[in-house]
PDB file of C-alpha atoms in Angstrom:
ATOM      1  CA  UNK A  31       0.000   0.000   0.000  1.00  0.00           C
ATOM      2  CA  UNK A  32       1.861   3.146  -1.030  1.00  0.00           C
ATOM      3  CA  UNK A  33       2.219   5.604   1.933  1.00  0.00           C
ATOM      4  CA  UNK A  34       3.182   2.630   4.406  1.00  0.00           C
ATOM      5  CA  UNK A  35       6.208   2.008   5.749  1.00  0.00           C
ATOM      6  CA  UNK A  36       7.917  -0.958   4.823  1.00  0.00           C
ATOM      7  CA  UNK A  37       8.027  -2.186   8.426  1.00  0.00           C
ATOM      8  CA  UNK A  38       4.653  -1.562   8.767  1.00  0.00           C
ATOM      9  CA  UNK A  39       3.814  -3.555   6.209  1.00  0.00           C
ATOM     10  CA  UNK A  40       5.723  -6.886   7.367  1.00  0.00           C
ATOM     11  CA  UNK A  41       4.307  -6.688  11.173  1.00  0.00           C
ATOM     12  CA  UNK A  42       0.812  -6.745   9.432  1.00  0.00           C
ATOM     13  CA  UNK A  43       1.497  -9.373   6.948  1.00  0.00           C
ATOM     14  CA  UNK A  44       2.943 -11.170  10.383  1.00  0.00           C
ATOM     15  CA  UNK A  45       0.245 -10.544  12.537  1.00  0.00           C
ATOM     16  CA  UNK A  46      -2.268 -11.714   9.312  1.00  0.00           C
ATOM     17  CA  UNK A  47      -0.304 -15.138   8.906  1.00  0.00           C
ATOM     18  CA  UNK A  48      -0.827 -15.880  13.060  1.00  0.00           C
ATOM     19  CA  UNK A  49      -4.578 -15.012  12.464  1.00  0.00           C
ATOM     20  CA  UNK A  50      -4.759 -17.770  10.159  1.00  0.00           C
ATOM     21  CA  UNK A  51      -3.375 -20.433  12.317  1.00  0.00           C
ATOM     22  CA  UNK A  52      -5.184 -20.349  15.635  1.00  0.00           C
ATOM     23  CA  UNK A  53      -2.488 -21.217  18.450  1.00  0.00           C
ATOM     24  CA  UNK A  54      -0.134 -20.662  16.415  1.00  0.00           C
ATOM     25  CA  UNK A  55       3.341 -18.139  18.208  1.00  0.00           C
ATOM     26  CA  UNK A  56       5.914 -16.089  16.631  1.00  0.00           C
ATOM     27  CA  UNK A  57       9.514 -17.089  17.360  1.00  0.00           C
ATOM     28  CA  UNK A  58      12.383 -14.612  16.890  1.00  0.00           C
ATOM     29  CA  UNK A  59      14.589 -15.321  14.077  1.00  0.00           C
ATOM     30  CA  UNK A  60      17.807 -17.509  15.218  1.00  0.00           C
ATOM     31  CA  UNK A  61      18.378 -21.451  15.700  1.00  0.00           C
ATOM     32  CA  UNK A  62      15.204 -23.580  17.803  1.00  0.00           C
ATOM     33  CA  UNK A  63      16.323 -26.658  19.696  1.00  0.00           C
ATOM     34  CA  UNK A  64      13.336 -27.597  21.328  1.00  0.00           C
ATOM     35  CA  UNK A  65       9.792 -28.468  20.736  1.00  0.00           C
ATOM     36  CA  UNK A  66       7.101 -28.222  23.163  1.00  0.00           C
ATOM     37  CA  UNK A  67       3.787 -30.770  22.799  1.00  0.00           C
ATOM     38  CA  UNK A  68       0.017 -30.646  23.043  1.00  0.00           C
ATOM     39  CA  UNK A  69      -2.375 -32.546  23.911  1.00  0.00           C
ATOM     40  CA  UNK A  70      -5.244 -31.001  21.308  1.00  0.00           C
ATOM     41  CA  UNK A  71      -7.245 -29.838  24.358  1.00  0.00           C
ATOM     42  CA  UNK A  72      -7.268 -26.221  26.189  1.00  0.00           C
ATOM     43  CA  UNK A  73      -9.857 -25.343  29.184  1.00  0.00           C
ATOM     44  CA  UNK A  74     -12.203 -23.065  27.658  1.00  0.00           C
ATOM     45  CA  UNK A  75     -11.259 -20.291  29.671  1.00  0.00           C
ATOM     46  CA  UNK A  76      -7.498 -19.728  30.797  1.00  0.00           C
ATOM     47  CA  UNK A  77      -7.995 -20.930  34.306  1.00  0.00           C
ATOM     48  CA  UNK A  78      -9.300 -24.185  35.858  1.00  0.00           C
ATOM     49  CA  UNK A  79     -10.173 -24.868  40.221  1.00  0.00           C
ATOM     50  CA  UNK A  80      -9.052 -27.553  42.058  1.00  0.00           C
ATOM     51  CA  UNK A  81      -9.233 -29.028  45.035  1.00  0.00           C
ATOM     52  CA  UNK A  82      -6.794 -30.871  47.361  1.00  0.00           C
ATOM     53  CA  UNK A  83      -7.134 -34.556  49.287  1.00  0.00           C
ATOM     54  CA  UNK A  84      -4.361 -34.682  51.454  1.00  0.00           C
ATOM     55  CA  UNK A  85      -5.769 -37.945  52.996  1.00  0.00           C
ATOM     56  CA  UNK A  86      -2.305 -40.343  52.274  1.00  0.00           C
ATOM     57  CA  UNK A  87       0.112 -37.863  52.117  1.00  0.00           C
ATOM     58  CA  UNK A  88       3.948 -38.984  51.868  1.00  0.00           C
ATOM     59  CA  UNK A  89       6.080 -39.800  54.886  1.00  0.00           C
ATOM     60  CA  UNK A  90       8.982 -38.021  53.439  1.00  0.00           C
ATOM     61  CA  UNK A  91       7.743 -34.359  54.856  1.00  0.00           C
ATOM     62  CA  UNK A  92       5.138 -32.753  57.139  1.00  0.00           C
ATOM     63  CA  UNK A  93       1.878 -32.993  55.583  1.00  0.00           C
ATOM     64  CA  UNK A  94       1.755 -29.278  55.431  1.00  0.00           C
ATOM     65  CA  UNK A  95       5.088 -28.727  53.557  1.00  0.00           C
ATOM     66  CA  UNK A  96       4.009 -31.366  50.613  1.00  0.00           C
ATOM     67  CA  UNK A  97       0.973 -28.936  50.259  1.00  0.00           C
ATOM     68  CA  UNK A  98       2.838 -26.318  50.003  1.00  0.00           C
ATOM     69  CA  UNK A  99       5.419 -28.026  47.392  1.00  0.00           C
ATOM     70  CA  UNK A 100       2.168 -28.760  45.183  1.00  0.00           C
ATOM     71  CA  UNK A 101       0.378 -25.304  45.529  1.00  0.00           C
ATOM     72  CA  UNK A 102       3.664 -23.716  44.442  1.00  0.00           C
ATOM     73  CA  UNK A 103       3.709 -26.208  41.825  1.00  0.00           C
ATOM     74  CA  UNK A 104       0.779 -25.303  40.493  1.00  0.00           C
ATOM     75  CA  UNK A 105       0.935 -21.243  40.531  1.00  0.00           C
ATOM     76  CA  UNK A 106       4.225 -21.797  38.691  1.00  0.00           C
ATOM     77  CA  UNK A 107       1.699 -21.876  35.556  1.00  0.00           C
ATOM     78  CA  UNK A 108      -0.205 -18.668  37.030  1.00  0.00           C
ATOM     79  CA  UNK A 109       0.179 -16.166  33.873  1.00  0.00           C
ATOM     80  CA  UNK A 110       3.142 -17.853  32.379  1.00  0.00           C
ATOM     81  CA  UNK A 111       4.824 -15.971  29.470  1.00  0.00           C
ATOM     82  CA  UNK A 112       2.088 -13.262  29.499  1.00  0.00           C
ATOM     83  CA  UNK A 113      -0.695 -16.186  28.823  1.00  0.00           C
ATOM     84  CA  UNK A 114      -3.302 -14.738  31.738  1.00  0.00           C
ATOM     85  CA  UNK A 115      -3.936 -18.758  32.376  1.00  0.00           C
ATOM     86  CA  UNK A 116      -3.898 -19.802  36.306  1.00  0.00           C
ATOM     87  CA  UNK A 117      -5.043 -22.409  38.738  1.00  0.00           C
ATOM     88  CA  UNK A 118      -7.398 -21.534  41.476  1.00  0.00           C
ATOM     89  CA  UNK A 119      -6.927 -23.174  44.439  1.00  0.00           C
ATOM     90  CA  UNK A 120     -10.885 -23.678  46.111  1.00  0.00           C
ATOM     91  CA  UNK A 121      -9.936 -25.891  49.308  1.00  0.00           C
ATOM     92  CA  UNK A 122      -9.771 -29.432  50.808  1.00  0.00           C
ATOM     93  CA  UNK A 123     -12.131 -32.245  49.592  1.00  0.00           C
ATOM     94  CA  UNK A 124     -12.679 -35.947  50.849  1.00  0.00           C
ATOM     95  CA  UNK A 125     -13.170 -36.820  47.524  1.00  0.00           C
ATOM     96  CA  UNK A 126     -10.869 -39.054  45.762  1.00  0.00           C
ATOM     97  CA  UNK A 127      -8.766 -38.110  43.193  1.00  0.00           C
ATOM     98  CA  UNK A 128     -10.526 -40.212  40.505  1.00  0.00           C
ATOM     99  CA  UNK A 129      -7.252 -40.935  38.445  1.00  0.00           C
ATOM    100  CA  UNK A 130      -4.443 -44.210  39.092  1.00  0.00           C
ATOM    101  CA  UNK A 131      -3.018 -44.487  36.095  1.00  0.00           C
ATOM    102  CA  UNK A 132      -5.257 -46.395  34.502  1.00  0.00           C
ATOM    103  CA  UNK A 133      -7.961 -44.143  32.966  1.00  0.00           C
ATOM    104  CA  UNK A 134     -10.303 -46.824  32.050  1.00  0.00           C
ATOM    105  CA  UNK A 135     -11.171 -47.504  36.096  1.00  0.00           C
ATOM    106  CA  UNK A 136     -12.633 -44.291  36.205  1.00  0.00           C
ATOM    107  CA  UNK A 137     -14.929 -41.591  35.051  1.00  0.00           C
ATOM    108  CA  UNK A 138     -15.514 -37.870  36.022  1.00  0.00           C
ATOM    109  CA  UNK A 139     -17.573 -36.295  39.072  1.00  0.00           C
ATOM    110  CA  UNK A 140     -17.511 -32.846  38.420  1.00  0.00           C
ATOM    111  CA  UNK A 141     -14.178 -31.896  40.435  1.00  0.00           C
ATOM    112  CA  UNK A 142     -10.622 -31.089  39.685  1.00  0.00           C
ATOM    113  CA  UNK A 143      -8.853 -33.454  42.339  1.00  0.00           C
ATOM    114  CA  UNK A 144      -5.462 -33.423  43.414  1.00  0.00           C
ATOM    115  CA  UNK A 145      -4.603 -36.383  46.034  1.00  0.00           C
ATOM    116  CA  UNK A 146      -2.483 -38.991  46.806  1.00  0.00           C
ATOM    117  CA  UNK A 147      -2.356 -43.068  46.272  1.00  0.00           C
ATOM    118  CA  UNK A 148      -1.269 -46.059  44.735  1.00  0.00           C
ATOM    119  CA  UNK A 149      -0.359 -45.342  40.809  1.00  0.00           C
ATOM    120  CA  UNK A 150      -0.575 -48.473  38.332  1.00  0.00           C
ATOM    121  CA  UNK A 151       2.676 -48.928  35.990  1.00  0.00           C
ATOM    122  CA  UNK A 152       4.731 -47.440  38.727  1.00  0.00           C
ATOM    123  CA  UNK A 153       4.715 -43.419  37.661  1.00  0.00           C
ATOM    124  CA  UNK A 154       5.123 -41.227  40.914  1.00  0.00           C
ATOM    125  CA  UNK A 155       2.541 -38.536  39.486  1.00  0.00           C
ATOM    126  CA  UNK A 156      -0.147 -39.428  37.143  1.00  0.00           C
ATOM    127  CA  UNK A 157      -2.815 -36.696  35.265  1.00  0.00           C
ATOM    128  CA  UNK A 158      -5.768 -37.753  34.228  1.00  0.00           C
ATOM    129  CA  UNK A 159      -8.582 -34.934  32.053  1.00  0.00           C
ATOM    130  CA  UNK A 160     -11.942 -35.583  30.735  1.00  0.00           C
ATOM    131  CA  UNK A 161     -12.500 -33.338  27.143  1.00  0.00           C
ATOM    132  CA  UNK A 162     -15.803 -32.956  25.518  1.00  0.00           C
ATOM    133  CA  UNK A 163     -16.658 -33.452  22.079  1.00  0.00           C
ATOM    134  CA  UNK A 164     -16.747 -29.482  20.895  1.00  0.00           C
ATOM    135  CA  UNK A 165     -13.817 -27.682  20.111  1.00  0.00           C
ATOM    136  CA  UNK A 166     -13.257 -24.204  22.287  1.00  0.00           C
ATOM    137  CA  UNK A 167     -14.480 -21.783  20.306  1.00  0.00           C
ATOM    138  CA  UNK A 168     -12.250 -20.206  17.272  1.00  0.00           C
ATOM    139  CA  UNK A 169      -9.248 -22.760  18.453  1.00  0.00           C
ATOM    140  CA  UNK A 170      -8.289 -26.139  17.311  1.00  0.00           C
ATOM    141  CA  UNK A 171      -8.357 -27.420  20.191  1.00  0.00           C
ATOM    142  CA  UNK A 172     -11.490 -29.806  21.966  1.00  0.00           C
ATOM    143  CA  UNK A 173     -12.720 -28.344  25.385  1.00  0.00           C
ATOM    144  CA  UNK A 174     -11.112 -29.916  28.864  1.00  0.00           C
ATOM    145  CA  UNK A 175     -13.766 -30.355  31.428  1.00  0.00           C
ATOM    146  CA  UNK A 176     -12.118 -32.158  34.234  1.00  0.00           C
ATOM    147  CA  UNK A 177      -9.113 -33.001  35.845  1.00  0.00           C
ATOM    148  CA  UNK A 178      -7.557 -35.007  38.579  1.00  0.00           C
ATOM    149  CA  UNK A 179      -3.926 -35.899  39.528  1.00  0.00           C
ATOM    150  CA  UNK A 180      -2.868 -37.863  41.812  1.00  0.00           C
ATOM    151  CA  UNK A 181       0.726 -38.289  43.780  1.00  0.00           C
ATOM    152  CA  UNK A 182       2.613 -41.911  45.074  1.00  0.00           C
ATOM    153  CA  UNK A 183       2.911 -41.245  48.839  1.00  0.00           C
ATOM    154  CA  UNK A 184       5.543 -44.444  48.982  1.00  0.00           C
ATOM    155  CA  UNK A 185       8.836 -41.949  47.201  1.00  0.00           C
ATOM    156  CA  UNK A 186      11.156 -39.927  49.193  1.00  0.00           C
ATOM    157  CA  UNK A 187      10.760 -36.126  48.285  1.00  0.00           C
ATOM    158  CA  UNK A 188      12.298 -33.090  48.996  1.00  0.00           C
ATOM    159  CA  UNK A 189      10.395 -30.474  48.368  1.00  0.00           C
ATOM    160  CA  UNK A 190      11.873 -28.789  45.398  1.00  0.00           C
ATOM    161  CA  UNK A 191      11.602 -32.301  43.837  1.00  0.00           C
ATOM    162  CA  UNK A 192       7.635 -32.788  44.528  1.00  0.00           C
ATOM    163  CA  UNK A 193       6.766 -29.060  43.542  1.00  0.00           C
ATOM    164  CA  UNK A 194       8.717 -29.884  40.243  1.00  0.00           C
ATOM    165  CA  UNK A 195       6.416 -32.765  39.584  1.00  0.00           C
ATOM    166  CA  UNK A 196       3.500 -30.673  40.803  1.00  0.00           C
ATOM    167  CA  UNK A 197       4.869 -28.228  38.122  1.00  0.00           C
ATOM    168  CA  UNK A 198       4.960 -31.038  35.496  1.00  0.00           C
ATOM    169  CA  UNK A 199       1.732 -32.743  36.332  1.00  0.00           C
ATOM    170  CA  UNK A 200      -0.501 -29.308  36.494  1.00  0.00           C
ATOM    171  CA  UNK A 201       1.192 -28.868  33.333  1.00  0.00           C
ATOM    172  CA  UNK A 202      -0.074 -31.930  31.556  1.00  0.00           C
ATOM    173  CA  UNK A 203      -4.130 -30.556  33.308  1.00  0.00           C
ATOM    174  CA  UNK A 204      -3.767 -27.440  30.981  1.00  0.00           C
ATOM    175  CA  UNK A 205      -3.263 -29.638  28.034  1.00  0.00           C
ATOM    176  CA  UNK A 206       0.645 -29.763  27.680  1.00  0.00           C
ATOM    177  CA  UNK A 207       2.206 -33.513  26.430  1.00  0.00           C
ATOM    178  CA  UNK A 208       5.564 -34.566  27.372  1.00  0.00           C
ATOM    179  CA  UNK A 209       8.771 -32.766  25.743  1.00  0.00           C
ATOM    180  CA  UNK A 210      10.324 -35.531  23.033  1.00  0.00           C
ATOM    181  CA  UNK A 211      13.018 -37.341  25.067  1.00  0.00           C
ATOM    182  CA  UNK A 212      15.720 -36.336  22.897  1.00  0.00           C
ATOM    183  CA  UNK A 213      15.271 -33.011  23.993  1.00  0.00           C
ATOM    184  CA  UNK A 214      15.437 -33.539  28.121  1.00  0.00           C
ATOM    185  CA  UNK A 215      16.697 -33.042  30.615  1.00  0.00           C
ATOM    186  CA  UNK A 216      16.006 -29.383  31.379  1.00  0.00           C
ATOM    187  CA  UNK A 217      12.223 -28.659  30.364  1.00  0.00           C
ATOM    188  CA  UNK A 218       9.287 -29.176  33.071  1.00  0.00           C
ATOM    189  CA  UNK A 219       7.355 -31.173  30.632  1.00  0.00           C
ATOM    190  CA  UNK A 220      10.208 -33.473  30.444  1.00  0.00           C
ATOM    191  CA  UNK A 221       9.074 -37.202  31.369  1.00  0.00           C
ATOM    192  CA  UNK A 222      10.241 -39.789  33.568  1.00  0.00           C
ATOM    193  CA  UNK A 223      12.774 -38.730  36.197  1.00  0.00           C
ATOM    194  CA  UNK A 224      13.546 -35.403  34.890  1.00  0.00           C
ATOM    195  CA  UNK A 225      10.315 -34.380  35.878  1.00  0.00           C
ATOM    196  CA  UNK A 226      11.697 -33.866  39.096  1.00  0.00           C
ATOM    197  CA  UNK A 227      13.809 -31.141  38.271  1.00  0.00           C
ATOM    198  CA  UNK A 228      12.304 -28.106  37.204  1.00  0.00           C
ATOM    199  CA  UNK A 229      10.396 -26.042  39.618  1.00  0.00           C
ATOM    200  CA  UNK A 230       9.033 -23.026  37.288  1.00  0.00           C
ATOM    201  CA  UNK A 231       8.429 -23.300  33.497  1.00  0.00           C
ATOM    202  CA  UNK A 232      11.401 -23.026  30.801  1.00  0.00           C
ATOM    203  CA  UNK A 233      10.841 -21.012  27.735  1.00  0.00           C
ATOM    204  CA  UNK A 234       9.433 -24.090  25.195  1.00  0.00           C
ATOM    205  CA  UNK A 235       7.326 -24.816  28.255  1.00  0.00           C
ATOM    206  CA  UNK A 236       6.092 -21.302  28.130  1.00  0.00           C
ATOM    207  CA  UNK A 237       5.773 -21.175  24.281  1.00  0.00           C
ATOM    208  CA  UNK A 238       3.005 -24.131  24.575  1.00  0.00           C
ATOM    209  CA  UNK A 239       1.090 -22.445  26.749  1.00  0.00           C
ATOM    210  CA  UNK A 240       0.689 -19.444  25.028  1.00  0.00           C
ATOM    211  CA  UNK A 241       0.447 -21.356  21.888  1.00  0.00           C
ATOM    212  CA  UNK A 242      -3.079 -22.597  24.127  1.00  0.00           C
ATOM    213  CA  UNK A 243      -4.349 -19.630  25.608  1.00  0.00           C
TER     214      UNK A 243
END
């Protein structure tokens, strides 16, 4: 368009291209070594509730301080890289968390649970979500409606290593995968031990969840 400035131009033809690819980010120019992972479903609002069963709680703290190591796990998603998405915290349940690793032994009840128990196949954290069958509006991406996680009580913890895996397994409820194995240690989403390491997001952790919300 004559008149424009040629800058002007290219951040519109920029911001045009992203408009066309909902989710989609814009990466500086330089080299990318990493790839974050989705799972194809977003809450339909950037924020979901939960709830906490501390009924079971490890041996290897105060009952109190593994709280605490999971709630800080979980605000370490609260606005990350700008996205406005966070975890509300709504109290203690006696509800079960209804999530063991196997998701075929159980089915939603309406809550967000975060507890403690037994986990098949041996994982110390497990995250299970319910979707429905609509995609959020004007995203690609089918509509979370529940989530529960649940902790194995029988691991000894410090308590940078169970907020880390409170980091990673909140991270998997907003809809992040795992980070391709080639590519860990040194992402939250990483699987497997290195989940244990992180306690606050790194930068491809942050680029999926903006690429979300």
């Amino acid at each position: 368009e004559p008149g424009v400035p040629r800058k002007q131009r290219m951040a519109e033809g920029r911001a045009a291209m992203l408009a066309r690819f909902p989710g989609a980010i814009e990466f500086e120019p330089g080299p990318l070594t990493a790839q974050f992972r989705l799972f194809g479903v977003r809450w339909a609002q950037p924020s979901a509730s939960w709830l906490y069963n501390g009924s079971g709680s490890t041996a290897a703290m105060p009952a109190k301080a593994a709280f605490e190591a999971i709630t800080l796990g979980a605000e370490g998603w609260d606005n990350a890289g700008g996205s406005g998405f966070h975890f509300d915290y709504l109290g203690e349940t006696t509800a079960a968390t209804g999530c063991n690793g196997d998701t075929a032994a159980y089915g939603p009840d309406g809550k967000n649970v975060v507890g403690w128990g037994h986990i098949v196949g041996g994982y110390l954290g497990y995250s299970c979500y319910w979707r429905g069958a609509s995609l959020v509006v004007n995203t690609p991406y089918f509509a979370m409606q529940e989530f529960d996680i649940i902790f194995e009580p029988n691991f000894a913890y410090s308590a940078a290593s169970l907020r880390a895996l409170a980091l990673h397994e909140f991270g998997h409820s907003l809809g992040l995968d795992h980070t391709e194995a080639a590519l860990c240690p040194g992402r939250a989403m990483c699987g497997g031990n290195d989940a244990l390491t992180c306690i606050s997001p790194r930068q491809d952790d942050i680029n999926g969840v903006i690429a979300l919300y």
